[in-house]
Every structure is written in structure tokens, then in C-alpha cells.
Short mmCIF file of C-alpha atoms and ligand atoms in Angstrom, two decimals:
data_model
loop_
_atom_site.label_atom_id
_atom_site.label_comp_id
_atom_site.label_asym_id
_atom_site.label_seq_id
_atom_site.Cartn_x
_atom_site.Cartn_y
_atom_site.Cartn_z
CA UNK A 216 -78.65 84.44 237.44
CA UNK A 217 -78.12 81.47 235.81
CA UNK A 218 -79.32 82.94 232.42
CA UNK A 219 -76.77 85.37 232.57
CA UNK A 220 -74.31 82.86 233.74
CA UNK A 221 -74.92 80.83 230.20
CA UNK A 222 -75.24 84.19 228.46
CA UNK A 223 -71.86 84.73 229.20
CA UNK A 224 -70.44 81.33 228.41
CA UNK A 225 -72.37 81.71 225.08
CA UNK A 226 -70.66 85.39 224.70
CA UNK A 227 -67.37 83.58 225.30
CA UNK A 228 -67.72 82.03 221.81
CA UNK A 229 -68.86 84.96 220.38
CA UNK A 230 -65.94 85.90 217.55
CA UNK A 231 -66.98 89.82 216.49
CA UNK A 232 -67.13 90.32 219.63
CA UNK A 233 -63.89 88.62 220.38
CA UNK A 234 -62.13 90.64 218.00
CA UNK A 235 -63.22 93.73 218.97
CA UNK A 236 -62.72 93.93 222.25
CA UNK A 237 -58.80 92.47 222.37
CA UNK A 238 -58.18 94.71 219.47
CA UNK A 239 -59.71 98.06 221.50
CA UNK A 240 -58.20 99.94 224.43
CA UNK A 241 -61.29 99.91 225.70
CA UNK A 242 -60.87 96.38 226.53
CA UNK A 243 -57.79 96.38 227.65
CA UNK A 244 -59.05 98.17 230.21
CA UNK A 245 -61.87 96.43 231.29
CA UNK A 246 -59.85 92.76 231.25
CA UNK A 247 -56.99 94.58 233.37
CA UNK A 248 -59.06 93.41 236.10
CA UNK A 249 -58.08 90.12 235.92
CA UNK A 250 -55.17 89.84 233.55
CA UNK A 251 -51.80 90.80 234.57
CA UNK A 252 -50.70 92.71 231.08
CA UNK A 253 -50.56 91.69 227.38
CA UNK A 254 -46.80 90.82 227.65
CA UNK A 255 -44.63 88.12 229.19
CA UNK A 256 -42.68 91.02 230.89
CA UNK A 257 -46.38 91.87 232.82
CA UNK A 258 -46.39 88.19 233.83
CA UNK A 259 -43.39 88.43 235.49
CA UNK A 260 -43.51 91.28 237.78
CA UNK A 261 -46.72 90.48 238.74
CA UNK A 262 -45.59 87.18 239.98
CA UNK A 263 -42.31 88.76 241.25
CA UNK A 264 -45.25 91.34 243.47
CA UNK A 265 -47.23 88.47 244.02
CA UNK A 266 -44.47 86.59 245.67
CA UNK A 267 -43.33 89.05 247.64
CA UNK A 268 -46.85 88.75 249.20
CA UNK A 269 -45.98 85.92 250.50
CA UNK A 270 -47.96 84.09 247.33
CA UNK A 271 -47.00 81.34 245.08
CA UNK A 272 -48.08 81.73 241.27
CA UNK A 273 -49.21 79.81 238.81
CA UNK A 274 -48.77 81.53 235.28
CA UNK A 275 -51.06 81.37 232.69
CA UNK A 276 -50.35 82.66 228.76
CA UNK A 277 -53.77 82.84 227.49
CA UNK A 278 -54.82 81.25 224.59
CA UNK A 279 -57.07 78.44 223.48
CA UNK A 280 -58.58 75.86 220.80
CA UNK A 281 -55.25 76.52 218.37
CA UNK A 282 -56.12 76.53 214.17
CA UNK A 283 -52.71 75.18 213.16
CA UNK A 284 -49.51 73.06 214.30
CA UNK A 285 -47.58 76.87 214.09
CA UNK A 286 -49.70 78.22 216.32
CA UNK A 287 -49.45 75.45 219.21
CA UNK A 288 -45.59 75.62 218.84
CA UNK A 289 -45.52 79.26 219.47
CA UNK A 290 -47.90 78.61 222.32
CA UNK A 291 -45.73 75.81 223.96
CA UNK A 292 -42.31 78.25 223.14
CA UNK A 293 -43.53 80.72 225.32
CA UNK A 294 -44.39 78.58 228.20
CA UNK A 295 -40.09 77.38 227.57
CA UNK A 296 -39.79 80.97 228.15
CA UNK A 297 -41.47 81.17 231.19
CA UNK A 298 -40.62 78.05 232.78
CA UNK A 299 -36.14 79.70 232.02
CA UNK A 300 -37.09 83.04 232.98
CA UNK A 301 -38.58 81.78 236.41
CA UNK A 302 -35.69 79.89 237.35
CA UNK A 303 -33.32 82.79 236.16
CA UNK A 304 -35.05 85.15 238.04
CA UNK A 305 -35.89 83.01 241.07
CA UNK A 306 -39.69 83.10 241.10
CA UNK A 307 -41.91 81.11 243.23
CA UNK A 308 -44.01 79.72 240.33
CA UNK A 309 -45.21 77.36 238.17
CA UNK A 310 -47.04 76.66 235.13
CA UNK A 311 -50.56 76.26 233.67
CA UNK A 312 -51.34 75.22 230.19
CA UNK A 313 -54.09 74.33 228.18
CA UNK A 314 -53.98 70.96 225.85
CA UNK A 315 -56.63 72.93 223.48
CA UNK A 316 -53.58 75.45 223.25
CA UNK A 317 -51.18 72.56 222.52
CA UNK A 318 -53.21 71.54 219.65
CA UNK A 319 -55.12 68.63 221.15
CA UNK A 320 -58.45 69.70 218.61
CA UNK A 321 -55.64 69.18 215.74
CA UNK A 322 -53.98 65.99 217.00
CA UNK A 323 -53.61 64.08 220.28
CA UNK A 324 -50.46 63.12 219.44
CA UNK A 325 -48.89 66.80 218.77
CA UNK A 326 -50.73 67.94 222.17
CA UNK A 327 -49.04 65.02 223.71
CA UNK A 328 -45.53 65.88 222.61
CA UNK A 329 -45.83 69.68 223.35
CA UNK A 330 -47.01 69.22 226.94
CA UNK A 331 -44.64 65.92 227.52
CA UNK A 332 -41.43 68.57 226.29
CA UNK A 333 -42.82 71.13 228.46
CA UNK A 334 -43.15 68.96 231.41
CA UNK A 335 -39.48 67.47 230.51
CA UNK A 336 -38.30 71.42 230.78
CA UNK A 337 -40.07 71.78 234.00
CA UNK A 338 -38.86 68.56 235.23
CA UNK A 339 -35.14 70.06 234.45
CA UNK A 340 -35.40 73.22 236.60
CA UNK A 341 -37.25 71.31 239.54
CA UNK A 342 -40.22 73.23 238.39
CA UNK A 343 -44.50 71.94 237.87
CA UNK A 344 -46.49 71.77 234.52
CA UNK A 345 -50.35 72.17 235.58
CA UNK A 346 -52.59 70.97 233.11
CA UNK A 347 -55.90 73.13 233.39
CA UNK A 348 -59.06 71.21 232.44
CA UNK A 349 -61.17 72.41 229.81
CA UNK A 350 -64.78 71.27 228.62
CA UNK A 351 -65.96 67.74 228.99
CA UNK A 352 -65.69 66.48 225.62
CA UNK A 353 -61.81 66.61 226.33
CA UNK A 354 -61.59 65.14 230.31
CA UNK A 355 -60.91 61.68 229.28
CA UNK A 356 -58.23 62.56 226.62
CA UNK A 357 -56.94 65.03 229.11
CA UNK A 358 -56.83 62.28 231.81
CA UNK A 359 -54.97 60.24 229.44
CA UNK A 360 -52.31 61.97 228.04
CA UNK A 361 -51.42 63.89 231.56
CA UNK A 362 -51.84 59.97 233.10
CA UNK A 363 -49.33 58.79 230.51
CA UNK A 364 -46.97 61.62 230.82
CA UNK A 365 -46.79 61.35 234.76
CA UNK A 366 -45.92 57.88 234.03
CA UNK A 367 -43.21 58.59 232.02
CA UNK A 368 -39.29 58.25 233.59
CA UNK A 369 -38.74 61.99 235.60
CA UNK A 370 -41.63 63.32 234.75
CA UNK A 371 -43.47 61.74 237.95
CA UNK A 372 -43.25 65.09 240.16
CA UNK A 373 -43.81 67.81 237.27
CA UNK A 374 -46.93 67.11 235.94
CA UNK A 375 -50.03 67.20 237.78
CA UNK A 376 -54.73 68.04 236.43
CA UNK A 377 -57.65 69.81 237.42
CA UNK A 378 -60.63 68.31 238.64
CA UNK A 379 -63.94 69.86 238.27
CA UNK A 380 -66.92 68.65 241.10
CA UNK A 381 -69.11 69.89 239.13
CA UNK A 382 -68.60 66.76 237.32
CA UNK A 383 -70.71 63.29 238.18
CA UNK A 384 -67.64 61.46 236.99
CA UNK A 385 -64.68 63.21 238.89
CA UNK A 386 -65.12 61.04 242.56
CA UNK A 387 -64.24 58.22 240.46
CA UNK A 388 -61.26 60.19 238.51
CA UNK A 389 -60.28 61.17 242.13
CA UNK A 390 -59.55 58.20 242.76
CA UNK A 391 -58.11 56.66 240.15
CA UNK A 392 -55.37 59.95 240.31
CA UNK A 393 -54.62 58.88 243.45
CA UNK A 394 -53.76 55.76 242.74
CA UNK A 395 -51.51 56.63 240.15
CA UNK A 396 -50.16 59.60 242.61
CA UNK A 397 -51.00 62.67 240.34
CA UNK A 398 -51.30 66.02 242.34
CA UNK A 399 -55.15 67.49 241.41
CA UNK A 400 -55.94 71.20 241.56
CA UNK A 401 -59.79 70.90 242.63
CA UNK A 402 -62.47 73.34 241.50
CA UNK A 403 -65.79 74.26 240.66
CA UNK A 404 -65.55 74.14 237.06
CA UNK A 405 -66.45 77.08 234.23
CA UNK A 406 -67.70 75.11 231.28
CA UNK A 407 -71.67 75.17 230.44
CA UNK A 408 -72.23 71.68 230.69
CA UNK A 409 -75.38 69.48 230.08
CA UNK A 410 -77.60 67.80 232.96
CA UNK A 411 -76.13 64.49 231.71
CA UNK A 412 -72.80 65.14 232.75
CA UNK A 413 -72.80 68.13 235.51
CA UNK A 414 -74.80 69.15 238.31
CA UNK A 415 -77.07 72.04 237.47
CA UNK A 416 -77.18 73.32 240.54
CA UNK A 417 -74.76 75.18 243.22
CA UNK A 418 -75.49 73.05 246.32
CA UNK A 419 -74.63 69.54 244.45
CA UNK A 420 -71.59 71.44 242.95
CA UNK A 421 -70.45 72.56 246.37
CA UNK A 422 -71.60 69.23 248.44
CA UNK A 423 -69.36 67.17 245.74
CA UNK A 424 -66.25 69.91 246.19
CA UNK A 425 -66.34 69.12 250.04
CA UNK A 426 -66.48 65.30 249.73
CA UNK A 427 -63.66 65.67 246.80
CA UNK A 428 -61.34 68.01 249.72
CA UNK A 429 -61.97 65.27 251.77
CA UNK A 430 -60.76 62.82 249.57
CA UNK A 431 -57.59 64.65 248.49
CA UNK A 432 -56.85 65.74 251.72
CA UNK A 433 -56.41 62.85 253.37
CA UNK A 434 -54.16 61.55 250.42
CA UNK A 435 -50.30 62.07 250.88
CA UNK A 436 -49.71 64.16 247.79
CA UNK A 437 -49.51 67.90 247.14
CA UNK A 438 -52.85 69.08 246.10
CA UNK A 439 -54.34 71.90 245.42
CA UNK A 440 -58.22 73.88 246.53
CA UNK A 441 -58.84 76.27 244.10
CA UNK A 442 -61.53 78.25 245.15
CA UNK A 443 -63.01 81.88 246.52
CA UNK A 444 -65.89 80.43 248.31
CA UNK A 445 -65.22 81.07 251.68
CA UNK A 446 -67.79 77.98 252.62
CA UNK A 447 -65.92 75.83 250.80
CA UNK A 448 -62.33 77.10 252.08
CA UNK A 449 -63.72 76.82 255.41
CA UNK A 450 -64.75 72.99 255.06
CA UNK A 451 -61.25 72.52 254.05
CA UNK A 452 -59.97 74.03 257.08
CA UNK A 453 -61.96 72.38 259.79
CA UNK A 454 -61.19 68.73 257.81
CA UNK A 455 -57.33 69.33 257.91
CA UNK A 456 -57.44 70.63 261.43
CA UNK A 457 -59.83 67.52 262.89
CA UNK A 458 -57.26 64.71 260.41
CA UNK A 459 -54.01 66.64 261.91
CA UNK A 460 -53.36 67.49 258.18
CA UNK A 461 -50.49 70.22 258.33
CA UNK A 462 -50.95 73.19 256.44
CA UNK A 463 -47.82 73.25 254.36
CA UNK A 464 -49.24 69.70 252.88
CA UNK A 465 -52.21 71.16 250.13
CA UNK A 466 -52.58 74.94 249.11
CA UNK A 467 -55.48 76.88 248.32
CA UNK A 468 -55.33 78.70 245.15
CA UNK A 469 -57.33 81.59 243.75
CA UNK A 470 -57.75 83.55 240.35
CA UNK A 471 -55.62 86.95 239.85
CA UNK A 472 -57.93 90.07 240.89
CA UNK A 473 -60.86 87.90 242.90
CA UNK A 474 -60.69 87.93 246.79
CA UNK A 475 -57.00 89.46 247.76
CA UNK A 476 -58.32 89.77 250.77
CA UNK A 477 -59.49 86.49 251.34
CA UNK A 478 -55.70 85.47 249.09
CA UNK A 479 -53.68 87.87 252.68
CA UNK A 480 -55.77 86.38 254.89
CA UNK A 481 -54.87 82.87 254.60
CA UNK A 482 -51.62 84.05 254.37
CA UNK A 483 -51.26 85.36 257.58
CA UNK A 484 -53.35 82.17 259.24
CA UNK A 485 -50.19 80.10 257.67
CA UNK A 486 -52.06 78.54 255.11
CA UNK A 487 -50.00 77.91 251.93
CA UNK A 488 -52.24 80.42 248.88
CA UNK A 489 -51.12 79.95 245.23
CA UNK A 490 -52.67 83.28 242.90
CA UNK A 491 -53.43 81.63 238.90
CA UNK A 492 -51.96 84.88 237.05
CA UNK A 493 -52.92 84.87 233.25
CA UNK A 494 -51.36 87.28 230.57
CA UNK A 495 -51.40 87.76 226.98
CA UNK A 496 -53.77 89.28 223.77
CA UNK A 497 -55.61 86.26 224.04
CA UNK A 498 -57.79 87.11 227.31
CA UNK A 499 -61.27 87.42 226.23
CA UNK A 500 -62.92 83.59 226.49
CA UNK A 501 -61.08 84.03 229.88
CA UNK A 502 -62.07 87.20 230.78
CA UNK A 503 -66.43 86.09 229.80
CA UNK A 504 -65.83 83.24 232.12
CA UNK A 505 -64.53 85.16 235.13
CA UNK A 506 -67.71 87.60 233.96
CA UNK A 507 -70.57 84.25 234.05
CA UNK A 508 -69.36 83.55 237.28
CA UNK A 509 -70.18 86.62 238.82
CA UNK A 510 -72.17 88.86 236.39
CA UNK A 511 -72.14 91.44 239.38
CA UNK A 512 -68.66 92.08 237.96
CA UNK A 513 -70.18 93.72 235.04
CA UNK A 514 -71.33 96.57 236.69
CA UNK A 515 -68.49 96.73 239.20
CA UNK A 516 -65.71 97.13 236.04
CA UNK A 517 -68.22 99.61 234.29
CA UNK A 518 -68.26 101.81 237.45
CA UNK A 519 -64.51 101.59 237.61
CA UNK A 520 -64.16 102.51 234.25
CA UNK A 521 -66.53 105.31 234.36
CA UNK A 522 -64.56 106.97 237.27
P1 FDA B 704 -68.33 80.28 243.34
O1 FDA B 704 -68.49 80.49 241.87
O2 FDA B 704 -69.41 79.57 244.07
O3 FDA B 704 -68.04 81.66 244.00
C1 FDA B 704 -67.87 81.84 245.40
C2 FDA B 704 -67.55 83.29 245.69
O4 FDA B 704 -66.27 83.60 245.13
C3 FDA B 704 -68.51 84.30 245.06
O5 FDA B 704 -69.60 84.53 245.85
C4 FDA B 704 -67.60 85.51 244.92
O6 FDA B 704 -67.45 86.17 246.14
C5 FDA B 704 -66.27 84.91 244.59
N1 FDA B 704 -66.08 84.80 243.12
C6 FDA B 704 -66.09 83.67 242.37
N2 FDA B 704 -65.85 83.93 241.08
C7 FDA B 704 -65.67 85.26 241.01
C8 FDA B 704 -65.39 86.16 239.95
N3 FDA B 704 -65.25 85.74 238.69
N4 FDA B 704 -65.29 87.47 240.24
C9 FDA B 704 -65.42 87.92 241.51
N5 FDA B 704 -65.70 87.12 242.55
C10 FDA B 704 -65.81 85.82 242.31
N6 FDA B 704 -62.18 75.94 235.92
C11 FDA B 704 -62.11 74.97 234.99
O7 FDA B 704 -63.14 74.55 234.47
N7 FDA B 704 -60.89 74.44 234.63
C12 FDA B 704 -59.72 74.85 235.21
O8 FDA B 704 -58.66 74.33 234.87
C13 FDA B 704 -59.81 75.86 236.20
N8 FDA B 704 -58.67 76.33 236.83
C14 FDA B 704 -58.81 77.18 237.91
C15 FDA B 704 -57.67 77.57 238.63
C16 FDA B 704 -57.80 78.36 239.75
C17 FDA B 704 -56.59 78.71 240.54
C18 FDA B 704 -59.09 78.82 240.16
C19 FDA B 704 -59.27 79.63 241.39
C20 FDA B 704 -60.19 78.48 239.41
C21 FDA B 704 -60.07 77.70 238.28
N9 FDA B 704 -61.18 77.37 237.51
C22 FDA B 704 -61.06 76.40 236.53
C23 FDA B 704 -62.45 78.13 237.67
C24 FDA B 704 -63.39 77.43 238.61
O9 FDA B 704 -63.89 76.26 238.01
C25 FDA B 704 -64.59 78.33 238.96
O10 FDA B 704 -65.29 78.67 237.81
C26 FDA B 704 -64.22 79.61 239.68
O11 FDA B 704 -63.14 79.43 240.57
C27 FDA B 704 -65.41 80.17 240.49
O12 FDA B 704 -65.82 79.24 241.45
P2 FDA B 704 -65.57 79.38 243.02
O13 FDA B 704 -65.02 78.09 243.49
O14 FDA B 704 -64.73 80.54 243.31
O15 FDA B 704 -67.00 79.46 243.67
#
């Protein structure tokens, strides 16, 4: 398992492969799965069918690790997009970028800029900027500039991290987010990591997520459990219910395509369920994670595609 798990990750880097598969139908196909559509048109009805579900979504125009100052711009001018056609069309959603996408491998300082306008745009329509976390070589910049944005004048309520427990270091982020006040989406985290940072195993992964809930649950800010392990939702559960936490003060959120019935389900218990919906050409690093963390889905999408 958890060769296949880091053959994936490794296959996520892979660019012939890259190439060929968001250039072929073929793979549109196979990533339809777990992407909403190639355009920002797809994005939005899925949301709009997502919402009507009863679902809040977070949207997601794929894309990583930028090779030029054009390209992060472009990036960054579709997420303006988004952010005016959610308000115009009255979605219940929000935002999730990536600072790689923003140019942060180019320079902090443009990554900075582009997520600080984006958050100023969000800020404007009432609406969230999530910054997803990517690998660790970039947490502490990532803390930093999403740290010094939130502390910024009006930007205090639309800008908010991930935290991944599979991290040693992310109790003591925890808690210096919520000193500052920063909403946190928890989860697992999809990176291959070394032993010197992460812990290799499940059980240590999902013993730190629990203590983590624990820790933002009891906090009074927004947060978010993101998720499909039902252990780990139910651990949430039984903490809010025995601190007289009201649902309606964290969500749990989940990935577009994994556990919808497990998304309607907490639904209908009243719990508040946000779906992460991704979109665009750029799906296939995305599309190898979602595979490492459950190679099963391999054979489940080559079955479907067969029939
Ligand atoms: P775990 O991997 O233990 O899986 C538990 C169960 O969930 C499995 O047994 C299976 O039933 C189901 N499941 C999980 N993954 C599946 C899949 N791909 N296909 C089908 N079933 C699956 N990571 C990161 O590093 N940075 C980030 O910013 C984010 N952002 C993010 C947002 C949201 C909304 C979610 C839900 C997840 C992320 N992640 C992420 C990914 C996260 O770190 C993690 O890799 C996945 O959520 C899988 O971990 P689980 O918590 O689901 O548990």
C-alpha cells in the first residue's frame, strides 16, 4: 500500500505522462471523477448543484508550481472571475488557491501581492480566500505571508490556511493561528514527506488529527475538518456534542466525487458539509494524489471506463 501510495506521488511529477494524459480524451475521462469540467462554466454549475444539496463549495482552478510572472497573473485573474461570478450569481462558495500557483517558487513577494489582491476582492463581496497548503518546504512561507495578510486592515475575516497533522510541527502552528485568530481547514495531508518532518504512519497521522479537532474546536473561530474518514468525523462529533459546541460553529469538508454519501448524510444530521470542487486543464498532479490515497480507485475508474 504504501509503495503504491509513493508511486503515485512520484507519478504526480511525472511530465510525459502529464502531458499526455490532459492532452487525451482518454483522460478526461478518467479525471471526470473528481474534477468538475475543464471550464470555469463546469465550476459553476457544479457548485450551483452542489448547493442546492444543501452543500457549501469551495472552488478550486487547478494549477500549480507557475514558470513565469504571466502565468501566475492569469492564474490569480481567474480566481477575480470566480470570486464576481459567485456573488453575481449568488453561490454559496468560496475560494481555494495555491501560493505555488501565485508564483511563490518565482518570488515571495509577487505570491504575496496576488493572494493579498485576491483576498482584498473577496474581502469586497463578503466572500473567503482559502489558502491550500502545499509541501513542507513552503509551510513556513505559507504561514507567513497568509499570517501577514490576515493582519492586514479588512482582510481579518477573508483569509484563512490548511493544516496538515500529518505534520510534527502543526500542534504548535495550531496554536500560534489561534492566537492570531486565523480560521484553519484541518487535514491529513497529500505530500510524500520525510520521517524528519511527518509521521510515517496512519495511526500517528490520525491520533494527531483528533487532538488538532480538539484544539480547533474548542476555539471560537470558524474552522474547518476536512476529511472522509468516518473515524475521524466521528471523533469530531462526539467532542462537539460532550463541549456543547453547536454545529453551525466548524464544518466538515470533503473532496468533489469521494464519499457523497457520507457529504448527504451529515447533511441531513444538521452538520454544516463544505464539497472542495476543482476545475480546469491543469488536473493531473491533482488527480495522482486523489489516486495515492486510495490506489483502489485505479481499478474502480478502469471498470467504469470499460463499461
Ligand atoms: P484517509 O486517507 O485516511 O481516508 C479515509 C477514507 O476516506 C478512506 O478509507 C476512503 O474511504 C476515503 N477516501 C480518502 N481518500 C479517498 C480518495 N482519494 N478516493 C476515494 N476515497 C477516499 N491536503 C494537503 O496536503 N493540502 C491541502 O490544502 C488539502 N486540502 C484539502 C481540502 C479538502 C476539502 C479535503 C477533503 C482534503 C484536502 N487535502 C489537502 C487532502 C488531505 O490531506 C488528504 O490527503 C485526503 O483528504 C485523504 O485523507 P482523509 O482524511 O480522507 O483520510
Amino acid at each position: 500500500m504504501a509503495i503504491l501510495r509513493s508511486t503515485f506521488i512520484a507519478l504526480s511529477h511525472n511530465r510525459p505522462l502529464r502531458r499526455f494524459l490532459e492532452q487525451s480524451p482518454i483522460g478526461a475521462r478518467l479525471s471526470s471523477r473528481f474534477i468538475a469540467g475543464m471550464k470555469l462554466e463546469d465550476a459553476l454549475r457544479v457548485a450551483a448543484a452542489v448547493n442546492a444539496q444543501g452543500m457549501a463549495v469551495s472552488l478550486d482552478s487547478l494549477g500549480e508550481s507557475v514558470t513565469s510572472e504571466f502565468e501566475a497573473h492569469r492564474a490569480a485573474e481567474i480566481y477575480h472571475q470566480l470570486l464576481d461570478a459567485i456573488s453575481t450569481q449568488k453561490l454559496n462558495a468560496n475560494i481555494s488557491i495555491k501560493l505555488t500557483q501565485m508564483g511563490l517558487e518565482l518570488s515571495q513577494a509577487l505570491a504575496e501581492r496576488i493572494a493579498g489582491d485576491l483576498a482584498q476582492h473577496a474581502s469586497k463581496s463578503g466572500n473567503f480566500v482559502r489558502v491550500d497548503m502545499e509541501d513542507s518546504r513552503l509551510t513556513q512561507v505559507t504561514l507567513d505571508i497568509v499570517r501577514r495578510l490576515h493582519a492586514r486592515a479588512g482582510l481579518r475575516n477573508s483569509i484563512g490556511i490548511v493544516i496538515q497533522a500529518y505534520l510534527y510541527r502543526s500542534e504548535a502552528d495550531i496554536e500560534q493561528l489561534l492566537a492570531d485568530g486565523i480560521r484553519v481547514r484541518l487535514c491529513k495531508g497529500a505530500y510524500r514527506e520525510p520521517h524528519t518532518v511527518a509521521f510515517a504512519n496512519k495511526s500517528s497521522v490520525d491520533k494527531n488529527f483528533a487532538l488538532l479537532t480538539g484544539k480547533l474546536l474548542e476555539s471560537p473561530v470558524y474552522h474547518a475538518l476536512a476529511t472522509h474518514d468516518e473515524k475521524m468525523i466521528e471523533a469530531a462529533k462526539t467532542f462537539a456534542a460532550q463541549h456543547g459546541i453547536d454545529r453551525s460553529r466548524f464544518e466538515f469538508q470533503m473532496l468533489y466525487g469521494i464519499r457523497r454519501d457520507l457529504q448527504r448524510r451529515l447533511i441531513q444530521e444538521g452538520y454544516r458539509v463544505r464539497v472542495y470542487v476543482p476545475f480546469g486543464t491543469q488536473w493531473y498532479p491533482y488527480f495522482m494524489r486523489r489516486l495515492a490515497e486510495r490506489p483502489a480507485n485505479v481499478l474502480f475508474m478502469v471498470k467504469n471506463f470499460l463499461r
